[in-house]
CSV table of N, CA and C in Angstrom, one decimal:
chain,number,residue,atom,x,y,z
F,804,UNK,N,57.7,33.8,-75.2
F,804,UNK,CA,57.3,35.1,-74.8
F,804,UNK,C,57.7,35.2,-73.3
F,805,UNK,N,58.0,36.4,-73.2
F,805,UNK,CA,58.8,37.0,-71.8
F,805,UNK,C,57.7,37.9,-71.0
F,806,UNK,N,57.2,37.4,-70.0
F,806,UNK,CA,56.1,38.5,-69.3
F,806,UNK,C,57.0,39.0,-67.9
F,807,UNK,N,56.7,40.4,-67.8
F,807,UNK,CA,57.9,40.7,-66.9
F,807,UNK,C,57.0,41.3,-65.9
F,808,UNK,N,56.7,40.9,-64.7
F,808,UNK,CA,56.1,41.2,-63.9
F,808,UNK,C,56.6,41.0,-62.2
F,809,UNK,N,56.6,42.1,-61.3
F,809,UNK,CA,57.0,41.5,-59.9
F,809,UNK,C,56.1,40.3,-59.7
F,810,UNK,N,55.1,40.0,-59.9
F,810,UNK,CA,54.3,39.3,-59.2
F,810,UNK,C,54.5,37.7,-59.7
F,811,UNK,N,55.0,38.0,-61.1
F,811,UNK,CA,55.2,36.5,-61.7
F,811,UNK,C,56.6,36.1,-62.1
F,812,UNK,N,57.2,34.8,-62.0
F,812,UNK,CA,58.2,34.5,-62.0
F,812,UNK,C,58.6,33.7,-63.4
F,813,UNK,N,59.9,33.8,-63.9
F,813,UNK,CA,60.0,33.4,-65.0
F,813,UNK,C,61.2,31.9,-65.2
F,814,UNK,N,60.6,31.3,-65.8
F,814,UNK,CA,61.6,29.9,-65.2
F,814,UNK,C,61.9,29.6,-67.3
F,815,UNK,N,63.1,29.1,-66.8
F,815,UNK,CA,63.7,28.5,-68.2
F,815,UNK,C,64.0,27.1,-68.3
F,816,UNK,N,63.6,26.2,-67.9
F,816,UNK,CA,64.0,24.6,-67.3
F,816,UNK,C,63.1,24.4,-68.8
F,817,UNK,N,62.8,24.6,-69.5
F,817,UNK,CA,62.2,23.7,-70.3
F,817,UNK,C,63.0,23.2,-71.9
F,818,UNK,N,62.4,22.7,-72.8
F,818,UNK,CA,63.5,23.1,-74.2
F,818,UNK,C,63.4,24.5,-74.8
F,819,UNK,N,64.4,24.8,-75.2
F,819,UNK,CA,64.6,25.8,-75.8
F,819,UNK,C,62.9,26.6,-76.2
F,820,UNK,N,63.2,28.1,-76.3
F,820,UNK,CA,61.7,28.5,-76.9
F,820,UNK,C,60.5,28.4,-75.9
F,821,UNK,N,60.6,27.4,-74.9
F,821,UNK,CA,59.6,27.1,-73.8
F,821,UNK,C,59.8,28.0,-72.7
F,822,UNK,N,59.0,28.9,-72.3
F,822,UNK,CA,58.9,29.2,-71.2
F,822,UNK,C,58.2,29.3,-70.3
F,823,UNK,N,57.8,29.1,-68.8
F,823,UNK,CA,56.8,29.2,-68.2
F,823,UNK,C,56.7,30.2,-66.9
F,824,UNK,N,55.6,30.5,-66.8
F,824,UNK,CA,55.7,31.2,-65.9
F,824,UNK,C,55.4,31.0,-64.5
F,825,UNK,N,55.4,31.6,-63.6
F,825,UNK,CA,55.2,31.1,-62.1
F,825,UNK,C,53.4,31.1,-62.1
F,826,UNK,N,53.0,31.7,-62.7
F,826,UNK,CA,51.3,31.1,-62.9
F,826,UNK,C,50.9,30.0,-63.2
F,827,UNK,N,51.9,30.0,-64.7
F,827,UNK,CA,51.5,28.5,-64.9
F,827,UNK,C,52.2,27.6,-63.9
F,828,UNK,N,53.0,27.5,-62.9
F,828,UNK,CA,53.2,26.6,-62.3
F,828,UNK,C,52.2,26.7,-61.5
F,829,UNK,N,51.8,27.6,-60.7
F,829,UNK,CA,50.8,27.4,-59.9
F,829,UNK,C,49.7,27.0,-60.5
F,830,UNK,N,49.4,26.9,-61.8
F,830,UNK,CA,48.2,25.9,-62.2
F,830,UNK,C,48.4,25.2,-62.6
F,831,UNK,N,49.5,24.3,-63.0
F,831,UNK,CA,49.5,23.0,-62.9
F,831,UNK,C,49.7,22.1,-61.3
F,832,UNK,N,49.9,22.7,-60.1
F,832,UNK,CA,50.0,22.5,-59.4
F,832,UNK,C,49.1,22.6,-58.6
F,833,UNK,N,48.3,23.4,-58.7
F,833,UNK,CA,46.3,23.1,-58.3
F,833,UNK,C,45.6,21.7,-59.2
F,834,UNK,N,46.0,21.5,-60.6
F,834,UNK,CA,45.1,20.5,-61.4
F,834,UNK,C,45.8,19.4,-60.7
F,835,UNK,N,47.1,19.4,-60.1
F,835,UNK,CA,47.1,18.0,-59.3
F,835,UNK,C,47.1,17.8,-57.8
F,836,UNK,N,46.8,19.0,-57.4
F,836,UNK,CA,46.2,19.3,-56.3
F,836,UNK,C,44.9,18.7,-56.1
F,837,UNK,N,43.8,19.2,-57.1
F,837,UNK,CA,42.7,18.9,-57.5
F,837,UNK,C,42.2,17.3,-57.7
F,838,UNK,N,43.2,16.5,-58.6
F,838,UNK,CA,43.0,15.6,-58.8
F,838,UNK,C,43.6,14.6,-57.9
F,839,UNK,N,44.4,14.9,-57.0
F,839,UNK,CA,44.8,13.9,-55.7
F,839,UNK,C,44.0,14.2,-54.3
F,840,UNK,N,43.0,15.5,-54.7
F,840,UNK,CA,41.7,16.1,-53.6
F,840,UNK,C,40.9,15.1,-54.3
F,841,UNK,N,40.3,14.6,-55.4
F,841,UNK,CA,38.9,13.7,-56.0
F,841,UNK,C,39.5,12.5,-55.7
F,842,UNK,N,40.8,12.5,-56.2
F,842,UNK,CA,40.8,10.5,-55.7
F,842,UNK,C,40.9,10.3,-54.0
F,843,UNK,N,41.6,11.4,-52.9
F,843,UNK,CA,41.2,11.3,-51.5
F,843,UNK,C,39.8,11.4,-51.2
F,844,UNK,N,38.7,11.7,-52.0
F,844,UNK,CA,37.4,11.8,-51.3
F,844,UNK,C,37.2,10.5,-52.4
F,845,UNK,N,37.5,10.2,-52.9
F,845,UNK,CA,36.5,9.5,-54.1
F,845,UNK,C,37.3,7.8,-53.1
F,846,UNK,N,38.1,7.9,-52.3
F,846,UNK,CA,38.6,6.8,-51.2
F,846,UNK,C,38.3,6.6,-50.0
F,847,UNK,N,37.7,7.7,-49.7
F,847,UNK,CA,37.1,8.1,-48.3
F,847,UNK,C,35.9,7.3,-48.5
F,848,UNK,N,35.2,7.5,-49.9
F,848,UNK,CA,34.1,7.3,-50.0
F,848,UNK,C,33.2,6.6,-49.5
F,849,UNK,N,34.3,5.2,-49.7
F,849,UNK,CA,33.8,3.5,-49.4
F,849,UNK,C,33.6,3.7,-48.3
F,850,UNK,N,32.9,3.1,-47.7
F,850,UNK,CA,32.6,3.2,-46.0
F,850,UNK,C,33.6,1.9,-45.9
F,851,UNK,N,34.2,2.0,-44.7
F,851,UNK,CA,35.2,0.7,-43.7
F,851,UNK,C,33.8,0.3,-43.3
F,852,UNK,N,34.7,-1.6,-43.1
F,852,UNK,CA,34.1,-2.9,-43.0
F,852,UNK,C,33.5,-2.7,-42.0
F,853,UNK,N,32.5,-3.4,-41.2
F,853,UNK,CA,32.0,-3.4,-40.0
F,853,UNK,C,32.7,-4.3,-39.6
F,854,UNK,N,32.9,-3.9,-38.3
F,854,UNK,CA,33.8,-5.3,-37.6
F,854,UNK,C,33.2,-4.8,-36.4
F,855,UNK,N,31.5,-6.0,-35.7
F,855,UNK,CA,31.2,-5.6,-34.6
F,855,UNK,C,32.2,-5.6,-33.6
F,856,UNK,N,32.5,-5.4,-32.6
F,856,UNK,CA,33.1,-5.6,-31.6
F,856,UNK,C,32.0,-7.1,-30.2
F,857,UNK,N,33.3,-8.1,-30.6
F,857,UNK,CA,32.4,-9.4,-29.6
F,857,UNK,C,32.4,-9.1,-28.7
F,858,UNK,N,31.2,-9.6,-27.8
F,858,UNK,CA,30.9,-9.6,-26.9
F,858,UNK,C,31.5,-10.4,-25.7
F,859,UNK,N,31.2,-9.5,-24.6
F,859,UNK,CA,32.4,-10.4,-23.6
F,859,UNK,C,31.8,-11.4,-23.4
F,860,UNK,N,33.2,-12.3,-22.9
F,860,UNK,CA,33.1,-13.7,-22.4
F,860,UNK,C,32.6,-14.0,-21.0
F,861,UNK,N,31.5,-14.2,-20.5
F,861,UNK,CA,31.4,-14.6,-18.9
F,861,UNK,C,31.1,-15.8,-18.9
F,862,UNK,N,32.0,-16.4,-18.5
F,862,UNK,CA,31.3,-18.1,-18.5
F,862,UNK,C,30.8,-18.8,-17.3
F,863,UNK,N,29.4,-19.4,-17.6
F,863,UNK,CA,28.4,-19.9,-16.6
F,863,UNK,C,28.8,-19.8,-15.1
F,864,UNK,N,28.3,-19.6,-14.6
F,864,UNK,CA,27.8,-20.0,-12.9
F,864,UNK,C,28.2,-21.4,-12.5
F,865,UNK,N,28.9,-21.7,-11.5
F,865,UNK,CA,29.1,-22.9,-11.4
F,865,UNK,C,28.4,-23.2,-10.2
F,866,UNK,N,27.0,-24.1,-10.2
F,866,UNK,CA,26.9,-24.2,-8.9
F,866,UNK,C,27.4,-25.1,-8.4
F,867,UNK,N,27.1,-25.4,-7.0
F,867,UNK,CA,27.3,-26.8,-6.1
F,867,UNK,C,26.0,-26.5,-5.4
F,868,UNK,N,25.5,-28.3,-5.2
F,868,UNK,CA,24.9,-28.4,-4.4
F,868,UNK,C,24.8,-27.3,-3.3
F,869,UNK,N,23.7,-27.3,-2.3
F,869,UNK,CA,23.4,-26.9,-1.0
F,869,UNK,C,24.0,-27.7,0.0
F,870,UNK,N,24.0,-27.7,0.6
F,870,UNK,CA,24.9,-28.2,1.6
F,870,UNK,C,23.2,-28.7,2.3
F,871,UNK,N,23.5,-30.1,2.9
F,871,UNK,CA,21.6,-30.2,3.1
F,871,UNK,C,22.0,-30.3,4.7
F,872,UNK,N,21.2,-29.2,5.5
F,872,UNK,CA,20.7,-28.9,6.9
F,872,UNK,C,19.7,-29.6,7.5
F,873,UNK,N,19.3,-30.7,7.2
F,873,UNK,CA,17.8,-31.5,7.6
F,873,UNK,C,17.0,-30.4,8.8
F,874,UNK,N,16.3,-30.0,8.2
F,874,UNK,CA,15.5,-29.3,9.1
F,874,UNK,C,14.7,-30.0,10.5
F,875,UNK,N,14.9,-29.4,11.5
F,875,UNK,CA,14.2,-30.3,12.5
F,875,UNK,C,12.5,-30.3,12.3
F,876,UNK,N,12.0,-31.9,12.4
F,876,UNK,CA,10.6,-32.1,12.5
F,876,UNK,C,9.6,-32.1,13.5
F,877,UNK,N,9.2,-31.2,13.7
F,877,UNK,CA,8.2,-31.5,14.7
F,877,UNK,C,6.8,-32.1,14.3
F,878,UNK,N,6.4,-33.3,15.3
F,878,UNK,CA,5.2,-33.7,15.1
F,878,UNK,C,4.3,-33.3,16.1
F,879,UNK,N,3.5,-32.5,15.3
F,879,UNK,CA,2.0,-31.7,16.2
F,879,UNK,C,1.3,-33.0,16.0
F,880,UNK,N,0.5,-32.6,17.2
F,880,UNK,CA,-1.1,-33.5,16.7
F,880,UNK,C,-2.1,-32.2,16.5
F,881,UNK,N,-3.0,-32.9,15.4
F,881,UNK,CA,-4.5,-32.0,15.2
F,881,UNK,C,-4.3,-31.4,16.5
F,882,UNK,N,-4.7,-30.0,16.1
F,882,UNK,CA,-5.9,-29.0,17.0
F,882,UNK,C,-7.5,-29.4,16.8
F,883,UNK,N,-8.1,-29.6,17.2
F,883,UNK,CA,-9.8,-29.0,16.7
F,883,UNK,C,-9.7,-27.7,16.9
F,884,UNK,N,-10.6,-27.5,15.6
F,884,UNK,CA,-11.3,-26.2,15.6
F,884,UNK,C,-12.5,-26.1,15.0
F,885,UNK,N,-13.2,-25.0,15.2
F,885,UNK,CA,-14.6,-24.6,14.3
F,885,UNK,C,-14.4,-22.8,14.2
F,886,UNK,N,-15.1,-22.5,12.9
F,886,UNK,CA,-15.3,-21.0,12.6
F,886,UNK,C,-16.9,-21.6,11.8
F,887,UNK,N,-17.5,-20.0,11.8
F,887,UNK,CA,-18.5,-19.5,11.2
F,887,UNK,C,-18.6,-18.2,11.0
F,888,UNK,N,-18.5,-17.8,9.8
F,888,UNK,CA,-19.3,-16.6,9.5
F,888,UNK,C,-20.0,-16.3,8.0
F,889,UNK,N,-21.0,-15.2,7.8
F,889,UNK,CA,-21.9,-14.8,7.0
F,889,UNK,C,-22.1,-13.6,6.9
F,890,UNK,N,-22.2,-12.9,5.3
F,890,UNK,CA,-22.6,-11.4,4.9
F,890,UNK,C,-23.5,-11.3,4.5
F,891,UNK,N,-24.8,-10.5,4.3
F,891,UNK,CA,-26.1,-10.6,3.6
F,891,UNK,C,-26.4,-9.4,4.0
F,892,UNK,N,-25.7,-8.3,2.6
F,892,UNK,CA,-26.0,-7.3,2.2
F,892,UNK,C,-26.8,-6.4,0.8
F,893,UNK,N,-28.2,-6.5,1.3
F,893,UNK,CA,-29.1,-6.2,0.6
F,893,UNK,C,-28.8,-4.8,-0.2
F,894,UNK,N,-28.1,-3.8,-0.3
F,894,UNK,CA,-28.1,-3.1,-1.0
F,894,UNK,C,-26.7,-3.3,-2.0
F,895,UNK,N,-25.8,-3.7,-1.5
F,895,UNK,CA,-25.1,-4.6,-2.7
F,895,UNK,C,-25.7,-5.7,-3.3
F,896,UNK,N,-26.7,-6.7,-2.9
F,896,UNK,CA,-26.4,-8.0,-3.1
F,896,UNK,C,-25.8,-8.9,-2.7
F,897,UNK,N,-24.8,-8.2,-2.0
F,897,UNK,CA,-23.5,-9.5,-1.5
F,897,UNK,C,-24.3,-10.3,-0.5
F,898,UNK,N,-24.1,-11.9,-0.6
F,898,UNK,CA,-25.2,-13.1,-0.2
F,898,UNK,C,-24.1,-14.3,0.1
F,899,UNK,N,-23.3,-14.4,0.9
F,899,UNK,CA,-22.3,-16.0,1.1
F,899,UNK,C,-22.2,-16.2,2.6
F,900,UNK,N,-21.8,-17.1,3.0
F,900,UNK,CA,-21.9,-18.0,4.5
F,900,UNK,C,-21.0,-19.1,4.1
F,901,UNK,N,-20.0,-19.6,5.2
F,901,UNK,CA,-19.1,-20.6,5.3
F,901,UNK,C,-19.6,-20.5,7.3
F,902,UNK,N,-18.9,-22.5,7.1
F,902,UNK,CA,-19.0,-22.9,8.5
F,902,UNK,C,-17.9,-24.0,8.2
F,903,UNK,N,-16.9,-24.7,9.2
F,903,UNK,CA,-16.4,-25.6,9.0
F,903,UNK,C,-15.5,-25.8,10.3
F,904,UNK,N,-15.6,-26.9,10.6
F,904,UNK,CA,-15.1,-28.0,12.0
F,904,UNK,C,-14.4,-29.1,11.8
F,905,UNK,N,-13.6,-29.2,12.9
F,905,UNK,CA,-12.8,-30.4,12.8
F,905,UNK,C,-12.5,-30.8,14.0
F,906,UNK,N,-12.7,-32.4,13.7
F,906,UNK,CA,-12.0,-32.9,15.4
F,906,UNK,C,-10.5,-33.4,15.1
F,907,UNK,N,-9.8,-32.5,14.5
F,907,UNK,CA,-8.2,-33.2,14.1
F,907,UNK,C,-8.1,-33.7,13.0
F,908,UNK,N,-9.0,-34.7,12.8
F,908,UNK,CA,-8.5,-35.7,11.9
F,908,UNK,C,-9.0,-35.7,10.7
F,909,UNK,N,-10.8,-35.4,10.9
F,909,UNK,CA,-12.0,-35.3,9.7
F,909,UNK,C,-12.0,-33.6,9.7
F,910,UNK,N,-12.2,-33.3,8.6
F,910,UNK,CA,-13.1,-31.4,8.5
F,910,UNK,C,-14.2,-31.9,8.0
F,911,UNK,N,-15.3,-31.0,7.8
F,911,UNK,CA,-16.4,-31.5,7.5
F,911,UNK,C,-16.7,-29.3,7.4
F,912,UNK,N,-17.5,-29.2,6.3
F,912,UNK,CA,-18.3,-27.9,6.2
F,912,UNK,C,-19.3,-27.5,5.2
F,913,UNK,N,-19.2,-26.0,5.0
F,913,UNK,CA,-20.8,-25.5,4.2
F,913,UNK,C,-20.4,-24.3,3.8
F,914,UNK,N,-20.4,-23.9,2.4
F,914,UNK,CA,-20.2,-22.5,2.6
F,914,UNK,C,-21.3,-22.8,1.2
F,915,UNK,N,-22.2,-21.1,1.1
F,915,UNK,CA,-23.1,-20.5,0.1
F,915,UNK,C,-22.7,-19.6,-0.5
F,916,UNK,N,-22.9,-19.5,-1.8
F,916,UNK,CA,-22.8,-18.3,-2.6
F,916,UNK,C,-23.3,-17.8,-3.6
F,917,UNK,N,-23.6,-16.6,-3.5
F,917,UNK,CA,-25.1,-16.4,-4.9
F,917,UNK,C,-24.2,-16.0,-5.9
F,918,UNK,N,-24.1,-16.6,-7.0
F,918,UNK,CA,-23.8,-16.5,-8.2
F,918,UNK,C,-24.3,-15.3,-8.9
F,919,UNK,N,-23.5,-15.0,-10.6
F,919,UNK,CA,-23.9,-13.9,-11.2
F,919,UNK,C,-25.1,-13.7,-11.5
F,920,UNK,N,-25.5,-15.2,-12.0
F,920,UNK,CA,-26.5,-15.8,-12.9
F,920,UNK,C,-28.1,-15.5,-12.0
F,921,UNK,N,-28.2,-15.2,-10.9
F,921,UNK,CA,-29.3,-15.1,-9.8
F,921,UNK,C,-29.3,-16.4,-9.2
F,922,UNK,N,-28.5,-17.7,-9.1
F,922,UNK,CA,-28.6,-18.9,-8.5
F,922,UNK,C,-28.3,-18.6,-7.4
F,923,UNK,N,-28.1,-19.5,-6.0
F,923,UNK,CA,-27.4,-19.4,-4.8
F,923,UNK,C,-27.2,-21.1,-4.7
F,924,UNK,N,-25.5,-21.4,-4.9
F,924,UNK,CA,-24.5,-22.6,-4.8
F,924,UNK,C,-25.0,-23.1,-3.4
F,925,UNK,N,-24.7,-23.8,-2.9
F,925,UNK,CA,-24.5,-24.6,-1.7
F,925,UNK,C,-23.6,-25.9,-1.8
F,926,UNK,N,-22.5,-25.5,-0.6
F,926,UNK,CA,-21.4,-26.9,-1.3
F,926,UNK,C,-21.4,-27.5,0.4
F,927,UNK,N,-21.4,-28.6,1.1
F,927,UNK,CA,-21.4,-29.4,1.5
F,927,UNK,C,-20.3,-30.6,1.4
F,928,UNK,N,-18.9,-29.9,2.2
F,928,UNK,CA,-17.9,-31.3,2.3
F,928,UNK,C,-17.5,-31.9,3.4
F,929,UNK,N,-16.7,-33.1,3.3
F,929,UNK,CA,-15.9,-33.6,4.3
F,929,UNK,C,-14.5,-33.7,3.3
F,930,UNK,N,-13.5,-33.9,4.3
F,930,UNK,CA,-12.6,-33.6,4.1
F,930,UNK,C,-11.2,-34.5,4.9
F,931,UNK,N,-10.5,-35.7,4.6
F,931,UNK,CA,-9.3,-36.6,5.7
F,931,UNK,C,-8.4,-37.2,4.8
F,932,UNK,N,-7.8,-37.6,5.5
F,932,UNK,CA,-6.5,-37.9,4.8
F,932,UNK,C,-6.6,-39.3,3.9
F,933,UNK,N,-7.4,-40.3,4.2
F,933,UNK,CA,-7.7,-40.9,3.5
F,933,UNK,C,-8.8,-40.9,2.5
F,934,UNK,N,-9.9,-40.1,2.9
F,934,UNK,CA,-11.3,-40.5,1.5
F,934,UNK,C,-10.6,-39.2,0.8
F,935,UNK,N,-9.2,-38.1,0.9
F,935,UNK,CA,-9.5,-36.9,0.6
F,935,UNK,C,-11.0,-36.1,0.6
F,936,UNK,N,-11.2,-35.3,-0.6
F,936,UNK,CA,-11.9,-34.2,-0.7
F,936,UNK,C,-13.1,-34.7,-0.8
F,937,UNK,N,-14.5,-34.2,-0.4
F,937,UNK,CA,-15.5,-34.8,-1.0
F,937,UNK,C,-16.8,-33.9,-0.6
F,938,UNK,N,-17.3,-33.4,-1.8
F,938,UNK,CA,-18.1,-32.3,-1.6
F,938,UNK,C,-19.6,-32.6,-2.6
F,939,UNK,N,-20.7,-32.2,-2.0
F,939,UNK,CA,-21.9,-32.2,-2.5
F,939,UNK,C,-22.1,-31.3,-2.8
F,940,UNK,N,-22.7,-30.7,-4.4
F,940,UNK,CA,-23.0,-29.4,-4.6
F,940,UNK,C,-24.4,-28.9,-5.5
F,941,UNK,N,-25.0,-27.9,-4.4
F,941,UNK,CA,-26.3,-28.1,-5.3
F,941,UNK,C,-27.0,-26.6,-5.5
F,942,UNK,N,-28.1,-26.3,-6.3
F,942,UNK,CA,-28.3,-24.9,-6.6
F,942,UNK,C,-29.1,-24.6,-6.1
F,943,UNK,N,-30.1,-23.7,-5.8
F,943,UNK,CA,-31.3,-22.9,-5.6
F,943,UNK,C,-31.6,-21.5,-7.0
F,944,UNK,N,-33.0,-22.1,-7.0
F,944,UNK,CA,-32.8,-20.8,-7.9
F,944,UNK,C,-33.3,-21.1,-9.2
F,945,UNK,N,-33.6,-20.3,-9.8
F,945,UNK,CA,-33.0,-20.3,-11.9
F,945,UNK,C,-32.4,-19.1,-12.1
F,946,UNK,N,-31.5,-19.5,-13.3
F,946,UNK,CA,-30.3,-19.0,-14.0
F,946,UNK,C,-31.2,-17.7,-14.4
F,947,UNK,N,-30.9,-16.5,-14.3
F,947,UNK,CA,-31.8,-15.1,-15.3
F,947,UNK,C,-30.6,-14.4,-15.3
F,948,UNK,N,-30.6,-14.4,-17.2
F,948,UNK,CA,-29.5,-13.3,-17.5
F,948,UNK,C,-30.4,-12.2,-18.0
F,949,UNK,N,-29.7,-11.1,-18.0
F,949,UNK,CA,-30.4,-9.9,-18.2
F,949,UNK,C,-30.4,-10.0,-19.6
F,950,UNK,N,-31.5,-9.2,-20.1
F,950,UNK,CA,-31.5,-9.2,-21.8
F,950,UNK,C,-30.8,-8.0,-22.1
F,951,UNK,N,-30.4,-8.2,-23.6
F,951,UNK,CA,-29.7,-7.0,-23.8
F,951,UNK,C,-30.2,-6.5,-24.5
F,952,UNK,N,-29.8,-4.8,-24.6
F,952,UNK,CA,-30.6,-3.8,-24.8
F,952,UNK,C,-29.6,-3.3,-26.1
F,953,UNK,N,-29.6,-3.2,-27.6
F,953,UNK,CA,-28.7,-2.5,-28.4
F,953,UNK,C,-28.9,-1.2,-28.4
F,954,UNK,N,-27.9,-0.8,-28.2
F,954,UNK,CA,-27.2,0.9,-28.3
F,954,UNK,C,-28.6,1.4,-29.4
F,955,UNK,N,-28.7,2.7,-29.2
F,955,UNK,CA,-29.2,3.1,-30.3
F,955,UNK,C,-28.2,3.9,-31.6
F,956,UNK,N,-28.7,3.8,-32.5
F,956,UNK,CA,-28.0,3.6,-33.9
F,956,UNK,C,-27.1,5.5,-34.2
F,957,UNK,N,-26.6,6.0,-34.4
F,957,UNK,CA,-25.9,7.2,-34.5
F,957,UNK,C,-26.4,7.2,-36.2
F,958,UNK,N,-27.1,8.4,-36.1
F,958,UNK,CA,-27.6,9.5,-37.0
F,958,UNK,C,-27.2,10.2,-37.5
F,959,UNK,N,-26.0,10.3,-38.6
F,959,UNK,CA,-26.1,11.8,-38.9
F,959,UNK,C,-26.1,12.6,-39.4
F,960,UNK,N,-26.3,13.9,-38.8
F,960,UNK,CA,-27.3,14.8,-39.5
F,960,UNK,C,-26.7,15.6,-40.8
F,961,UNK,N,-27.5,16.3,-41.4
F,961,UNK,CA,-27.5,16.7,-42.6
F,961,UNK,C,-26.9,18.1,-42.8
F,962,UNK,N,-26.4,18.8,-43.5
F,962,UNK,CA,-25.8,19.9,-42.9
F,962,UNK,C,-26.4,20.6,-44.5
């Protein structure tokens, strides 16, 4: 069959009896249009490999030694000294005192301090390069912790 149309073209390439038209070529040429569109997305699909990218190379620090400057020594002899001082602030509370002396060689001192607990510490040391540290320490006082009071309990109300 012969369709005679401007718009459509008539081709005779086939066997005898066969005709096609320029339609049908444009639709067989969409269905493989079509079908080489599904296998391009149906390829796309697969996501590509991950291939992190490594990380750069910086290799270690090299140190060297310092270079050694011996520092110059100087040898002082002992100073003597003495300090004293004390706070005793009744409307904070705040209650401590330090004293401590030396003839160079020995320290020797006292310092007080009232604790949380209502005690007041008293430490009493000496202090040289050979007996080191050596401290007497003693309390005044008894320990009173405050009693505790629980929260009152939340109620509530009825609506």
């Amino acid at each position: 069959m012969t369709v005679s149309s401007p718009w459509i073209k008539t081709y005779n390439s086939g066997p005898p009896g066969l005709e096609l038209t320029g339609y049908q070529d444009m639709e067989s040429s969409y269905k493989v249009f079509l079908v080489a569109a599904v296998l391009a997305v149906a390829a796309a699909d697969s996501p590509a490999p991950y291939h992190p990218t490594p990380a750069p190379y910086h290799p270690a620090p090299a140190y060297k030694p310092a270079l050694h400057h011996p520092q110059t020594q100087y040898k002082e002899e002992a100073m003597p000294f003495a300090f004293e001082y004390a706070v005793n602030d009744h409307y904070t509370g705040t209650n401590f005192a330090r004293n401590e002396q030396s003839d160079g060689h020995n320290v020797q001192g006292y310092y007080s301090v009232v604790l949380p607990d209502g005690r007041t510490q008293h430490v009493k040391y000496t202090a040289d390069h050979y007996g080191g540290y050596n401290a007497e320490v003693t309390y005044d006082g008894q320990a009173a912790y405050p009693t505790h009071h629980a929260a009152p309990a939340y109620k509530a109300g009825h609506h």
